[in-house]
Amino acid sequence: MSIIGTRVLRKEDPRFLTGASTYTADLNDPRLNGALHATFVRAFVANGKILEIDSTDALSVPGVEAVLTGADLDLKLPGAVPRFPAEVLNRPLLARDHVRFVGEPYAVVLSETISAGLDAAEMVFADIEPLDAVTDLEDAASDKVIIYDTLGTNTVLTFSDLGLATGITDAAFFADCEVVVKQRVVHPRMSAAPLETRSAAANWTAERLTLFLSSQAAHRVKNTLVRLYNLNPDEVHVIVPDVGGGFGAKVSPTPEDVLIPYLSRFCGRPVRWVETRTENMIAAGPGRAQVHYATLGGSTDGDITHYRLEVLADAGAYTRVGAFLPFFTLPMAPGNYDIANIETQAKSVITNAAPTEAFRGAGRPEATLTIERMFDLFAAATNIDPITLRRKNLIPKEKFPFTTPVGSEYDTGDYATSLDKALAAAEYEKLRTAQSKRRESNDVKQIGIGVINYVEVTAGPAPGGNEFAQVEITPEGKARVYSGALSHGQGHQTTFAMIAAANLGIAIEEIEVIQGDTDQVARGEGTVASRSTQLGGSAIKDAAESVVAAAVQIAAELLEASAADVVLNHDTGVFHVAGTPAVNKTWVDVAAAAEPEQLLADADFNARCTYPFGTHIAVVEVDTQTGGVELKRIITVDDAGTIINPLIVEGQRHGGIAQGVAQALLEEVRFDEDGNPVTSNFADYAIISAAEMPTIELEPMATPTPNNPLGAKGIGESGAIGATPAVQSAVIDALSHLGVRHIDVPMSPQKVWSAIQKALHE
Ligand code: MCN
């Protein structure tokens, strides 16, 4: 029996649960002996001209070795997507003449101890002339305050100019529609909030640059260092120790990350850096941060025919990947629905806030939330049951593979079954009956039910991607798997060993998975866009099959048989002539007879992206007197094709769902009117905890994809994509009989209460 699909316990957990893991800050590596500590000095105004920086007092603090400012180095880190004007694309490692958001570093202290660094950082004197700042996305888009004089506008990219949006026509687009609904939908700025903040440690000697970094993509970091410092690839070694969460924010190295090795070369000693929670909250990459203007049109009997989606994306003060994320939003605009006519547009806009990055779902949650919101509004306008409306417009199973009018090629899907399964598991009719009773009795606490569908793209951007793997059999007959993906909480040590085990017939205990070390792993793309299993896992399968083919040759010689007759029994891991298993050779026998490197194979697996889908149902109780929301149940179907390890997949769904619920009810990065962040720690920024979550009810469903040999789609982001609109829909549903039609997330008690009051008094 294959190990694929079984609930294998996570191999990595004993280490994590017993405190034996090693994060960058914990490293006790001889290459870091005698390290200095870096402390960044950060902007305290959101927009300002640097007139003077004086480090004299800071340098007098005992234990301080040096203070560098932007004037001491002329280095800029280009953003990951070179589609933006140079001013906003290339970010100075330390601000030189101008600071553009609160938290932007303009100086760095090198000290013997962290405490000396903190003291000295406070003593770096900076005369910064404050200028008008704008952190609100729509205000920035209006160009009332221009952030970069040389650009003359804050809009730095219009997606139709690149052919990445259709562009918007006029009102005639909806002329044939009997019913048209419009809504502005806000997707707030969210913090990725990994429990391990950013952290780096470097040693740049005459021979080599070694950087330890908390990252999702070791080779991307290496490539960035090679380009930035004009080095030979052999001179750079990037090592990623254990990572305490990334959630998209640790994909591309940040200015602070790449400055640490520079500082090591500058002072001739190793340098370490661990950011504080507040630094992470104000300066590390947040995500989402879009505002949508959506219009949906169709017939009075619920035939949806026209959809228009216009997106404003908040880039922050420089263009990192977040500025480009509408390229993930627009192709997912119609969600699970067969809508014939679609218009799209997106603009990226500069604001005086930390530059945005990917955050779990990265552009896709926004598409889902908006289309699902529009379906609810259309249902309300036509008085059609929201489930009936959805069911009527779902892309039918028979139409797959299905190319949407916005050019996405959905591989496989069975959306009606997903919806049915979720409704059955939720006992939907009973929920509606309970809701009616509460309404009839005018209960203070009203029940709401939200039912949404989602489809997302993994291993994108379209058309697809690639990943590297190498499989090696050791002289002892064990296996080593080298993977270009990089687990930072996803459990690859377990699932990747399972994929290798299934193809080699070697027990997972005998398989070591190696990631995140650019000397040991030849190349790789890293872990992003829920791509690792379908691409990285398929690469392991390919490499393992090549190793088996080589092993069969050796076994045939040992068995004195023809290679064509020799087979590997994948359950027992022995080679034998087909039909005579009693006479056999083990991997130990084969490994002992192999030439060096004979049992070693590389694979670069390249494939089209895949489209996981599902249905989320949320049940909430809303206190109509206080606006307080309690999430009572969340039931989900998340179809990620063939599942390698259901236990790990359930964990991924749990984590994603919790983050999706957090976005619906709790989390939002906010600023005051001067652009100061007011959510700069976990007291002000309400990250979700187990206490706010009900038991999560997960329904299984698996529709394999033909796009890779595993049949697997991604699961890492699904929960975060489906849960937010489900909870939002449920809260609005609880209040729909009062006339409430829309509340933006996060639905704080204040917002919910205000919406009730507004509806009652209109
Ligand atoms: N898996 C499986 N069967 C499938 C799909 C996945 O058994 N059909 C397993 C995989 O083998 C892997 C895990 O589920 O162990 C997630 O796999 P996959 O969906 O391929 O996603 P990635 O490994 O590429 O992870 C990326 C994804 C993203 S983009 C973010 S953001 C994210 C996430 O995963 N950040 C996380 N999950 C996270 N989980 C933790 N704990 N921490 C983060 O920072």
Coordinates of N, CA, C and O in Angstrom, one line a residue, residues 433-443 446 737:
T433 N -33.8 27.4 9.6 CA -35.0 27.3 10.5 C -34.6 28.0 11.9 O -35.4 28.8 12.4
A434 N -33.4 27.7 12.3 CA -33.0 28.4 13.6 C -33.0 29.9 13.4 O -33.4 30.7 14.3
Q435 N -32.5 30.3 12.3 CA -32.4 31.8 12.0 C -33.8 32.4 12.0 O -34.0 33.4 12.6
S436 N -34.8 31.7 11.4 CA -36.1 32.2 11.3 C -36.7 32.4 12.7 O -37.4 33.4 13.0
K437 N -36.5 31.4 13.5 CA -37.0 31.5 14.9 C -36.5 32.7 15.6 O -37.2 33.4 16.3
R438 N -35.2 32.9 15.5 CA -34.6 34.1 16.2 C -35.2 35.4 15.7 O -35.4 36.3 16.4
R439 N -35.4 35.4 14.4 CA -35.9 36.6 13.8 C -37.4 36.9 14.3 O -37.7 38.0 14.7
E440 N -38.1 35.7 14.3 CA -39.5 35.9 14.8 C -39.6 36.4 16.2 O -40.4 37.2 16.6
S441 N -38.7 35.8 17.1 CA -38.7 36.2 18.5 C -38.0 37.5 18.7 O -37.9 38.0 19.9
N442 N -37.5 38.1 17.7 CA -36.8 39.4 17.8 C -35.7 39.3 18.8 O -35.5 40.2 19.6
D443 N -35.0 38.2 18.8 CA -33.9 38.0 19.7 C -32.8 39.0 19.6 O -32.5 39.5 18.5
Q446 N -28.9 37.6 16.8 CA -29.4 37.0 15.6 C -28.3 36.1 14.9 O -27.1 36.3 15.0
H737 N -32.3 41.2 7.5 CA -33.7 41.5 7.7 C -33.9 42.9 8.2 O -35.0 43.5 8.2

